[in-house]
Coordinates of C-alpha atoms in Angstrom, one line a residue:
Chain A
X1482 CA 62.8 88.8 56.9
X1483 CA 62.6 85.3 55.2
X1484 CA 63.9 82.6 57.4
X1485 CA 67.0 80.5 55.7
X1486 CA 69.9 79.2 56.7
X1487 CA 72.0 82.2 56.5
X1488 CA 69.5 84.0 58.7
X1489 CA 70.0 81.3 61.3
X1490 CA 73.7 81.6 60.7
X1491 CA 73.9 85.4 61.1
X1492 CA 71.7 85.0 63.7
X1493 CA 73.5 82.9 65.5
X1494 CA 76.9 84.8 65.3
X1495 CA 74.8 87.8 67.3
X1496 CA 74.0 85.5 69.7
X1497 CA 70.0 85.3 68.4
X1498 CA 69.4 88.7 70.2
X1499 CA 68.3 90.5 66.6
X1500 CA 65.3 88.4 65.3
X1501 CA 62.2 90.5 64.7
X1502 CA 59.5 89.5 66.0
X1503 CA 57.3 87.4 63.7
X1504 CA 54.3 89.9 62.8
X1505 CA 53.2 93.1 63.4
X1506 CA 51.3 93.6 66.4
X1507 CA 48.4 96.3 64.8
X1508 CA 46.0 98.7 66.2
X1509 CA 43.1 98.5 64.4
X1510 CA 41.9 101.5 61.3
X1511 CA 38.8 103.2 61.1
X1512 CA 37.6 100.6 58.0
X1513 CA 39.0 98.0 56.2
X1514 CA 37.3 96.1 53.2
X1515 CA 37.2 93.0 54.7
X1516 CA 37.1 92.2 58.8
X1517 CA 37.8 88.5 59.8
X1518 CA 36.8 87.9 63.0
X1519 CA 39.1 85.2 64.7
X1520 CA 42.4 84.5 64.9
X1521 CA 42.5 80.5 64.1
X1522 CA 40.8 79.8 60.6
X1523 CA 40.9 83.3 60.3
X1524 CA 44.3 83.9 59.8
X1525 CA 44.4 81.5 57.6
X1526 CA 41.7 82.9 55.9
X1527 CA 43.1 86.3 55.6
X1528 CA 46.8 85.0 54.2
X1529 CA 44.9 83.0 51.5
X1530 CA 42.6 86.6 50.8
X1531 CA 46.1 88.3 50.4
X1532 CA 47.8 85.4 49.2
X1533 CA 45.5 83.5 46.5
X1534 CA 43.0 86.8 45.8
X1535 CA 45.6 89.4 45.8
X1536 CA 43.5 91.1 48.4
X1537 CA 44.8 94.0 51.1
X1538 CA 43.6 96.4 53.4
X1539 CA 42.1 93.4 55.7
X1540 CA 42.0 93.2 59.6
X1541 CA 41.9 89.9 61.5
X1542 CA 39.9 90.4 65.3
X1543 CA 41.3 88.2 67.8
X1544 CA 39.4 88.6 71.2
X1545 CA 42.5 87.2 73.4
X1546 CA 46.3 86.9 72.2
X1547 CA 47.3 84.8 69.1
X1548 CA 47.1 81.2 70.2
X1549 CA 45.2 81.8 72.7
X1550 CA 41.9 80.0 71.0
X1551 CA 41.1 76.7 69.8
X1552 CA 43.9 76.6 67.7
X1553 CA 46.3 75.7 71.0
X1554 CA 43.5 73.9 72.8
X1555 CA 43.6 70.3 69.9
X1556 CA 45.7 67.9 69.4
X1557 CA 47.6 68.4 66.7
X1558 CA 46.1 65.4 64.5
X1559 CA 45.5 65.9 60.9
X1560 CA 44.3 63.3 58.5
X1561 CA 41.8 62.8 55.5
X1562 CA 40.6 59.4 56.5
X1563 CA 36.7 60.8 55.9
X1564 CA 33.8 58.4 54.4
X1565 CA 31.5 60.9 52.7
X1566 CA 31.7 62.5 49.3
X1567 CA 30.8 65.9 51.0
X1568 CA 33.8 65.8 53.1
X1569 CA 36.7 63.7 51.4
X1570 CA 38.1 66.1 48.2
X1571 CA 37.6 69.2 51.5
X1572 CA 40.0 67.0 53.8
X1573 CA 42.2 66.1 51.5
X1574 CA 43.0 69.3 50.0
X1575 CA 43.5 70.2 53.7
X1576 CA 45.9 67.6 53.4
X1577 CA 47.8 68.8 50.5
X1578 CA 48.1 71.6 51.6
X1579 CA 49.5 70.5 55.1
X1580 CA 52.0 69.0 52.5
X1581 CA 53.0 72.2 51.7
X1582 CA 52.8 74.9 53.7
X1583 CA 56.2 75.1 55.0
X1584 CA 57.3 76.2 51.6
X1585 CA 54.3 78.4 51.0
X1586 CA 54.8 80.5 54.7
X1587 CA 58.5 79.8 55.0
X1588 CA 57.6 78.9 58.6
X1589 CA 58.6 75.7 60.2
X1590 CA 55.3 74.1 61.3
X1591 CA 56.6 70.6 62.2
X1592 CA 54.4 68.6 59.7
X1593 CA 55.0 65.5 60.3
X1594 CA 53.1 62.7 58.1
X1595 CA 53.6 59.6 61.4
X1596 CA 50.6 58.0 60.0
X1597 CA 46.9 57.6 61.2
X1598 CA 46.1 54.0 62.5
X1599 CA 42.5 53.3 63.2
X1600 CA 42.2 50.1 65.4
X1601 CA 39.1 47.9 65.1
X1602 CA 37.7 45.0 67.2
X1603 CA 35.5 43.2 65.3
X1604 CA 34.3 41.7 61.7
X1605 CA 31.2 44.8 61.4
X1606 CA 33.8 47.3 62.5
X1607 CA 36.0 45.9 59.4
X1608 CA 33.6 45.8 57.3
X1609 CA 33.2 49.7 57.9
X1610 CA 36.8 50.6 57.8
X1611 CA 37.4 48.7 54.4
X1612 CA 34.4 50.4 53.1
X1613 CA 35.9 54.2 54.3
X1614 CA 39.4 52.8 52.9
X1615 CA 37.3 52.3 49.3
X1616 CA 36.0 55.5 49.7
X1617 CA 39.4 57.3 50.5
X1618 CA 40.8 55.2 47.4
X1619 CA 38.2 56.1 44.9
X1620 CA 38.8 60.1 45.6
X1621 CA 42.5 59.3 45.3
X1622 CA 43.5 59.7 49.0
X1623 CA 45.8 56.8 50.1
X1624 CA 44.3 54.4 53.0
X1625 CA 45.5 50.8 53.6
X1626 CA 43.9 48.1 55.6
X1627 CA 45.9 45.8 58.0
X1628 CA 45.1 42.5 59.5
X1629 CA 45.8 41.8 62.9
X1630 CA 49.2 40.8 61.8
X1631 CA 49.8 43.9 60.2
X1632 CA 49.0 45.6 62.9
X1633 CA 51.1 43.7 65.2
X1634 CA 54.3 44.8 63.1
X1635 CA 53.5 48.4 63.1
X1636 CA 52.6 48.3 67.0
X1637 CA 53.6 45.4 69.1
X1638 CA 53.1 46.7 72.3
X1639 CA 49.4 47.1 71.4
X1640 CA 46.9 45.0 73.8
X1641 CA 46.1 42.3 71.3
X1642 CA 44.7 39.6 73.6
X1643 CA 42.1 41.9 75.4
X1644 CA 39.2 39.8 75.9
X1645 CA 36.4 42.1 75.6
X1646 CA 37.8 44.0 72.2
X1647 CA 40.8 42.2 70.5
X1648 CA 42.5 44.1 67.9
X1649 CA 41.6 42.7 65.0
X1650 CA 43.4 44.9 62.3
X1651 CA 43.3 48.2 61.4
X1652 CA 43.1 51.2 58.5
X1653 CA 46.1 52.8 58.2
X1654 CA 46.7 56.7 56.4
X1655 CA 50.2 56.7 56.2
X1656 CA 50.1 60.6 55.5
X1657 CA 48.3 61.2 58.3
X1658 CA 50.0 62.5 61.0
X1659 CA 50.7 65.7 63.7
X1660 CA 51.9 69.7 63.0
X1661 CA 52.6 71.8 65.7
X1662 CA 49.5 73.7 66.5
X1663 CA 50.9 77.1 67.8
X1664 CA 53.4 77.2 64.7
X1665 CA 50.6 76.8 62.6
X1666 CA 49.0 79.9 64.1
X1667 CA 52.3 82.1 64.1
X1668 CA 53.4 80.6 60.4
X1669 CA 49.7 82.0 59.4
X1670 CA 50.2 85.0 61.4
X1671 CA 53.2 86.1 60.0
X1672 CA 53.1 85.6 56.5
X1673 CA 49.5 87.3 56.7
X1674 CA 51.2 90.5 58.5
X1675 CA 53.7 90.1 55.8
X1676 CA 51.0 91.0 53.1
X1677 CA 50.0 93.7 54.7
X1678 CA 47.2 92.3 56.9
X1679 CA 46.6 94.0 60.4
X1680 CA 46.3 91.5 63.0
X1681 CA 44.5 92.9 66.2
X1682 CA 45.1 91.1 69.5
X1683 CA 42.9 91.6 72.5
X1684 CA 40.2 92.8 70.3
X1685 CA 37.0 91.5 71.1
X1686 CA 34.1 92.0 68.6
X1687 CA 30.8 93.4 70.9
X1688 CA 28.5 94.6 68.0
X1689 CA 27.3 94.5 64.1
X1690 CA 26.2 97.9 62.7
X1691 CA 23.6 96.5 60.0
X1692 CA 22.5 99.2 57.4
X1693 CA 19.1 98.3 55.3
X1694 CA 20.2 94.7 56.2
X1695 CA 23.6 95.2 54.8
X1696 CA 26.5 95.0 57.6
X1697 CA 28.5 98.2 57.2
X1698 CA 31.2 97.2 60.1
X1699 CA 32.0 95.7 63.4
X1700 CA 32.0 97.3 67.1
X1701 CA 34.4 96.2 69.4
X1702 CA 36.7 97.0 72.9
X1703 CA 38.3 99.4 70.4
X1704 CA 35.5 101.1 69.0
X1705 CA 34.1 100.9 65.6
X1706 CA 35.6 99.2 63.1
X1707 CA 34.2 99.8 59.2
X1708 CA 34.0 97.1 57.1
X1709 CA 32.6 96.2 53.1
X1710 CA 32.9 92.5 54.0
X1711 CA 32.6 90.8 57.4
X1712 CA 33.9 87.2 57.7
X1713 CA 33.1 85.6 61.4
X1714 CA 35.2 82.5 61.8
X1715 CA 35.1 82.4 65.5
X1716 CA 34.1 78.5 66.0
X1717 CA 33.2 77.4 69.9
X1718 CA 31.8 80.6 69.8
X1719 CA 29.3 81.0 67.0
X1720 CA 26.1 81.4 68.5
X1721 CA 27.2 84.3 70.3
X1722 CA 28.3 86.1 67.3
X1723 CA 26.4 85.7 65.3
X1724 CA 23.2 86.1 67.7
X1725 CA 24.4 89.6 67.8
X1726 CA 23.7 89.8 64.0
X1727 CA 20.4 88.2 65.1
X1728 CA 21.0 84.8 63.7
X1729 CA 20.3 80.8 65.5
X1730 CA 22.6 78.2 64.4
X1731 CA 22.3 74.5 64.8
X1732 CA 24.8 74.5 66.7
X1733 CA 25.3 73.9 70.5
X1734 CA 28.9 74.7 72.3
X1735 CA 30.3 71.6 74.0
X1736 CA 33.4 71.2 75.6
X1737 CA 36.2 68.8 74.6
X1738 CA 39.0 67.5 76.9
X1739 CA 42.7 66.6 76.0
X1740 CA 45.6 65.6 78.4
X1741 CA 49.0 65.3 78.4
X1742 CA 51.4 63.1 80.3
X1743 CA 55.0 63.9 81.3
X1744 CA 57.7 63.5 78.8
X1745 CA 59.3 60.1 77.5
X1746 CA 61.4 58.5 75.7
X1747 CA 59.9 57.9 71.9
X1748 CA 57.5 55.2 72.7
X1749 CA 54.3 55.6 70.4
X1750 CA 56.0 56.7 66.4
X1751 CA 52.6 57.3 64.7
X1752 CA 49.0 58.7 66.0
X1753 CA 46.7 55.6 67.0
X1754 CA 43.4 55.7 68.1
X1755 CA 40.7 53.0 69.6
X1756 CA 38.0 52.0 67.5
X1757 CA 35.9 50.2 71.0
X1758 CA 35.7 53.3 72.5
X1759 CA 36.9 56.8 71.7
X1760 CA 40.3 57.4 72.4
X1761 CA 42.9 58.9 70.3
X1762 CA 46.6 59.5 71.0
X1763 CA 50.2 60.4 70.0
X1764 CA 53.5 61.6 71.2
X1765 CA 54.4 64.9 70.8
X1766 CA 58.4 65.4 69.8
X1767 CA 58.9 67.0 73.2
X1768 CA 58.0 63.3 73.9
X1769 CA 54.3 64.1 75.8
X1770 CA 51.7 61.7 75.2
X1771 CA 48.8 63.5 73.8
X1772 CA 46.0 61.7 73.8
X1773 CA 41.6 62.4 74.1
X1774 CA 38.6 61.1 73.4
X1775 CA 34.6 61.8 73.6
X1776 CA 33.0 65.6 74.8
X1777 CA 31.5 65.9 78.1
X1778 CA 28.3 65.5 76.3
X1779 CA 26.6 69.0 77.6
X1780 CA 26.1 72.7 76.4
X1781 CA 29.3 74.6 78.0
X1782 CA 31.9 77.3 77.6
X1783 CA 33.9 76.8 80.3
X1784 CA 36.8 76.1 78.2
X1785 CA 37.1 73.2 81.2
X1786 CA 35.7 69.5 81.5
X1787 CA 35.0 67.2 84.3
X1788 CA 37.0 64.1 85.9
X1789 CA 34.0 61.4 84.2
X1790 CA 35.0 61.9 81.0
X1791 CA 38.9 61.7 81.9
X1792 CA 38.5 58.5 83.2
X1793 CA 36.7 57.3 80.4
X1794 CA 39.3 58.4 78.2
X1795 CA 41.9 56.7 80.4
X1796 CA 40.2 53.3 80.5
X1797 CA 40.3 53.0 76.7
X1798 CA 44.3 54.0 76.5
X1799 CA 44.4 51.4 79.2
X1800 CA 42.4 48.9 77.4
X1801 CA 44.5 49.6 74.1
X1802 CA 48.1 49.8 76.0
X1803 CA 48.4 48.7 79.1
X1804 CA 52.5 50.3 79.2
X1805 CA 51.2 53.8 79.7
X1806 CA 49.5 53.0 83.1
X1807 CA 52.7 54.5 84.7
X1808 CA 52.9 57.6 83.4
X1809 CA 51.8 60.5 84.9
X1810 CA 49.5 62.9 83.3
X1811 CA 50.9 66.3 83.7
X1812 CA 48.2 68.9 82.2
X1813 CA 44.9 68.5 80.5
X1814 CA 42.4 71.5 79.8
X1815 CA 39.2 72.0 77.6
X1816 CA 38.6 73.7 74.0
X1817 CA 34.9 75.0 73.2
X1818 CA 33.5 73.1 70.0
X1819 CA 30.7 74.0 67.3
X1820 CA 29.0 70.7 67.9
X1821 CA 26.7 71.3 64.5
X1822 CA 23.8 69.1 64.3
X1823 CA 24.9 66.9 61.8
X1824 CA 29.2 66.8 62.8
X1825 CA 29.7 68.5 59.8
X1826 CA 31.1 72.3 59.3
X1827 CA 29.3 75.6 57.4
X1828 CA 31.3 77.8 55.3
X1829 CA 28.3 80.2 53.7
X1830 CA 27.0 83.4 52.8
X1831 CA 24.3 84.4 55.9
X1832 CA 21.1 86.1 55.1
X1833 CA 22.9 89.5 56.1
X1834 CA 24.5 91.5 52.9
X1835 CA 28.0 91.1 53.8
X1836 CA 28.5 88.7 56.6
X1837 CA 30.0 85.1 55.6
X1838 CA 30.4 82.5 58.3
X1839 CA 33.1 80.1 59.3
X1840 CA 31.9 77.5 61.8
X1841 CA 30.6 74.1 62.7
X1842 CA 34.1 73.2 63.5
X1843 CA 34.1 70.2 66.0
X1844 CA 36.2 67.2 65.8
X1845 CA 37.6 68.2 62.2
X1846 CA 38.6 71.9 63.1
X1847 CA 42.5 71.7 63.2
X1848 CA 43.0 69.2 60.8
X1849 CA 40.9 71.3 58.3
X1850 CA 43.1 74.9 59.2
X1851 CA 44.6 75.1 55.3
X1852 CA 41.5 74.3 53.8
X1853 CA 38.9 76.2 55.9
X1854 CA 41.0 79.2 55.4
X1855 CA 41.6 78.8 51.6
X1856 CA 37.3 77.9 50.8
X1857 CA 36.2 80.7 53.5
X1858 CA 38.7 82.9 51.4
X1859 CA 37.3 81.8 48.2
X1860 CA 33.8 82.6 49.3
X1861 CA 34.5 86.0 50.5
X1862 CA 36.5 87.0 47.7
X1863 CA 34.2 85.4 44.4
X1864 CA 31.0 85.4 46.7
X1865 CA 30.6 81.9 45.1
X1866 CA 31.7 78.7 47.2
X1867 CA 34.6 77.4 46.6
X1868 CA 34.3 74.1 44.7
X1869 CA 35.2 71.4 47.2
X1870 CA 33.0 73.1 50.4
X1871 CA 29.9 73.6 48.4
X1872 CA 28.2 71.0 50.2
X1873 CA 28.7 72.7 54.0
X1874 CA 25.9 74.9 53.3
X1875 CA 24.2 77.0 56.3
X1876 CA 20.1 75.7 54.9
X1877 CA 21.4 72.3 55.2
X1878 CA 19.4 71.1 57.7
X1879 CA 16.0 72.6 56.5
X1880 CA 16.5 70.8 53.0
X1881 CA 17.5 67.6 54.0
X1882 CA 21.0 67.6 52.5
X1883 CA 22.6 66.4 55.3
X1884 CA 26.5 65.8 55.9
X1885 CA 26.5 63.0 58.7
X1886 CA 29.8 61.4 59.0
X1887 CA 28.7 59.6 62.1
X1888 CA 25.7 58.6 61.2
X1889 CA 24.2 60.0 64.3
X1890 CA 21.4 62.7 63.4
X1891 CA 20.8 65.6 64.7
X1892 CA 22.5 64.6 68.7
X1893 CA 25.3 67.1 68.8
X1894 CA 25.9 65.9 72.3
X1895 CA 26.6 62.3 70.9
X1896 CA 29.1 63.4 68.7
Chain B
X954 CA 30.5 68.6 88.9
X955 CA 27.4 67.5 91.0
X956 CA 23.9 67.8 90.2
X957 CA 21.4 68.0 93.2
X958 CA 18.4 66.1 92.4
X959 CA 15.7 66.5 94.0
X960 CA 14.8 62.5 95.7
X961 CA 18.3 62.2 96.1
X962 CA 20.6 64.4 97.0
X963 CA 23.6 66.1 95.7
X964 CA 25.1 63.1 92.9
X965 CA 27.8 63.0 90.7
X966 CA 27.5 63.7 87.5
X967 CA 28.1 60.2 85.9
X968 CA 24.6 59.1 87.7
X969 CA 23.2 61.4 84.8
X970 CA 22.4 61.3 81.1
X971 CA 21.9 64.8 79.0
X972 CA 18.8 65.8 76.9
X973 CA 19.5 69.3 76.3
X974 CA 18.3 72.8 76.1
X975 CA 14.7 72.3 78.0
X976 CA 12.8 75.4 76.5
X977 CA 12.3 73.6 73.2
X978 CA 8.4 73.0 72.4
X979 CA 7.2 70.8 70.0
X980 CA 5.1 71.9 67.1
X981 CA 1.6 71.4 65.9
X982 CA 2.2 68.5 63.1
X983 CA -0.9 69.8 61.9
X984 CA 0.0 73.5 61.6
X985 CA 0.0 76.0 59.0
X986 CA 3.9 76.5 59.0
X987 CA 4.5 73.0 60.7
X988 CA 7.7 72.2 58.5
X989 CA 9.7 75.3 59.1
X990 CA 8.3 74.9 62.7
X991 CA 10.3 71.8 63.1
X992 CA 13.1 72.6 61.6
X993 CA 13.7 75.2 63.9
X994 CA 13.0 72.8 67.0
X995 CA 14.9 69.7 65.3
X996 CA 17.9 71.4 64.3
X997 CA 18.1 75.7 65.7
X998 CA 19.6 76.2 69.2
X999 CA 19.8 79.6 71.4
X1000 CA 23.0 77.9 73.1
X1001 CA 23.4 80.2 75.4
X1002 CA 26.7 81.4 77.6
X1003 CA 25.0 82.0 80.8
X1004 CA 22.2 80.2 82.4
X1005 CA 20.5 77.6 80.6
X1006 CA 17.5 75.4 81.0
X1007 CA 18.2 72.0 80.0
X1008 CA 17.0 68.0 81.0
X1009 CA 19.0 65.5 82.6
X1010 CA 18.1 62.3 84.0
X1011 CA 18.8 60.6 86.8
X1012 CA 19.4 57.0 85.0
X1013 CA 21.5 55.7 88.4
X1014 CA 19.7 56.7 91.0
X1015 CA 15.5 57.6 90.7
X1016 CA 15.7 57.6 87.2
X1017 CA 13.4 61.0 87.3
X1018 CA 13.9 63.4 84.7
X1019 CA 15.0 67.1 86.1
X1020 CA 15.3 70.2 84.8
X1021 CA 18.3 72.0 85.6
X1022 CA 19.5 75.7 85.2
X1023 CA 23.2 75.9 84.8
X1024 CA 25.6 78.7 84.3
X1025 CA 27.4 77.2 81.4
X1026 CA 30.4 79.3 81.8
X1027 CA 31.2 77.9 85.0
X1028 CA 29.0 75.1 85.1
X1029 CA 27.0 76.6 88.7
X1030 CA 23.9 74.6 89.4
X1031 CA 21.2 77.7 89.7
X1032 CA 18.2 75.4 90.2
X1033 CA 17.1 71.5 89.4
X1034 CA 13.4 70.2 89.8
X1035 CA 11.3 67.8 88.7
X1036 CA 10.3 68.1 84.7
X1037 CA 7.0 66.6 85.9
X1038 CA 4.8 69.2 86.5
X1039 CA 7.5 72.0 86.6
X1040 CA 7.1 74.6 83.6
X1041 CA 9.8 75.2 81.4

């Protein structure tokens, strides 16, 4: 059923007690031709495979319940405000498609383009903004940098007269902004399952069966599962996959930390973040600050952090805007992260006939949902990467070509 | 979570900075397949979920490097020594 405005109406007259619910909830089949593994990039993988490819008979493995993954445990925050060539035309076709994907799932996913402000604090840290706002200009993405005054129209309540990092100014994507993280997940989940994909909760992958280094299928909770094609796209838990397929990534799993505080009145419009330290936030329209900032900084899985890092994060949204220091943070949890050795992501073909990988996702996973899913797609489908990911190559690091945003190396705990 | 260090005591984990997974060795630069050698130690990780050897040190307090063993799925302190003289 397509959602309109006459289904809401008819709806409504039934008192809302006859909507369906939004996708099928499959057992799996002996074989499929392609298996996705993951049920964040993945199902947006496998609705751009049916979609874009005109591909069927495909199975998307989710280990717990849909939403259940990364893809609840972010903050919502997309943008395209990247530096390198590598990673710009990737983000910002991410972007575009953001732009559209209401229309193209006929699912409300609360897009909602509040704008990205990036404070900075001094005349080196301008200089680097204006240089990533010529970069973002040149490849056609909009970016727009404010002086202090600027700044002080957009956000007033901003702590401009801080004495150890006064806000100088800041760069500005106005179609930056938030979507609604779980409706992302159902929106791809539904129009996938309309196509004809089977989507397989509580289906944990435990097993490759590799033929003369071919993978013929996947073993799992629910017993073999055949496949032509394999697509793992399973990021905070990479190495574990694909160690079972006898691979090493550079990649280590670190945990992130968000929180958010109890709800207010509309206080904060767009997303904002701290250049001094690392601290990001926003208000969610149930009116929950959302805010985070660095990794622990070790290897975990917990899916859990520890109280240092919150109070880091809580000194730089005190040191930004001192008018939150009353409000009371209600939740906060940990989401596992690729932490890749150079920031950057890997969508590839793997030395195993048949197995393509997904992964690397750290601080640009959410934000990168449409795209990931529509180059992973590509890849699977053509066997050739698709045109704006060919630089997130798996042999990367061994030749030197190097995607590093942050300028940090190879430190995936500095990231 | 607190990290028992050896000189002193059970601290908090903000007394420590993090190296990583401690079962790394560095290559011969002078070997016969030196380059792919150090790619793998630069940039390849088993990243276990489970118990894993890694460095910390003790920057606020005896500023001693230790080797810990943690369960990373529930971040349980198994064992921390010295790295001096302890074998990875």
């Amino acid at each position: 059923m397509r959602y309109s405005l006459f289904s809401l109406a008819r709806n409504a007259l039934t008192g809302h007690r006859d909507w369906q619910p939004a996708w099928r909830d499959a057992e799996p089949k002996a074989s499929y031709d392609i298996v996705v593994i993951g049920g964040g990039h993945g199902l947006a993988t496998a609705y751009y495979l049916a979609e874009k490819y005109g591909l069927s008979n495909i199975a998307v493995l989710e280990k717990g319940y849909i939403g259940s993954g990364n893809i609840g445990r972010n903050t919502t925050i997309v943008r395209s405000n990247y530096l390198l060539p590598g990673n710009i035309p990737f983000y910002e076709l991410s972007m575009k498609l953001w732009e559209g994907l209401e229309q193209d799932l006929n699912y409300n996913v609360m897009v909602s383009q509040r704008g990205v402000l990036n404070v900075f604090h001094s005349d080196a840290q301008r200089d680097a903004y204006a240089r990533r706002g010529n970069a973002m200009r040149l490849h056609g993405v909009d970016a727009e940098l404010l002086d202090r005054e600027g700044v002080k129209k957009l956000y007033p309540f901003l702590n401009f007269d801080n004495a150890r990092f006064p806000i100088q100014g800041g760069l500005l994507q106005p179609r930056g902004g938030t979507v609604r993280h779980d409706a992302v997940a159902w929106g791809y989940a539904r129009a996938a399952s309309d196509r004809g994909v089977d989507i397989c909760q509580n289906c944990e992958v435990t097993g490759f069966r590799i033929e003369n280094g071919q993978a013929v299928g996947v073993e799992t909770n629910k017993g073999f599962i055949g496949a032509k094609k394999v697509a793992v796209s399973v990021a905070g838990n990479s190495s574990r996959v694909m160690g079972m397929a006898g691979l090493r990534l550079p990649i280590e799993a670190h945990v992130i930390q968000a929180m958010v505080t109890e709800g207010l009145k509309p206080i904060i419009p767009g997303v904002i973040t701290f250049g001094a330290g690392h601290f990001y936030i926003s208000q969610s329209d149930k009116g929950g600050l959302v805010f985070g900032g660095d990794l622990d900084g070790y290897n975990s899985y917990a899916q859990r952090g520890n109280l240092p890092v919150i109070e880091d994060v809580c000194e730089g949204g005190m040191a930004l805007m001192p008018s939150i220091g009353r409000a009371r943070v209600l939740r906060h949890w940990g989401g596992l992260l690729d932490m890749s050795m150079d920031g950057s992501p890997i969508i590839d073909k793997t030395p195993v006939g048949g197995i393509f990988l997904n992964c690397g996702w750290n601080y640009g996973g959410f934000k990168a949902t449409p795209a990931s899913g529509l180059c992973f797609a590509h890849l699977v489908a053509t066997g050739e990467p698709h045109p704006v990911a060919t630089a997130f190559r798996l042999d990367r690091f061994a030749t030197g070509n190097l995607i590093d945003e942050k300028g940090q190396g190879a430190q995936p705990n500095l990231h | 979570m607190r990290l028992p260090c050896p000189y002193c005591g059970s601290r908090d984990l903000s007394e420590f900075t993090y190296l990583g997974d401690a079962k790394l060795k560095r290559p011969n630069p002078d070997g016969e397949n030196a380059a792919a050698e150090f790619f793998d130690y630069a940039y390849l990780r088993d990243n276990p979920a489970g118990p894993h050897k890694e460095f910390w040190y003790h920057a606020q307090g005896c500023r001693s490097w230790l080797t810990v063993e943690r369960d990373t799925r529930t971040h349980e302190i198994l064992s921390a020594v010295l790295s001096s003289g302890a074998k990875a």
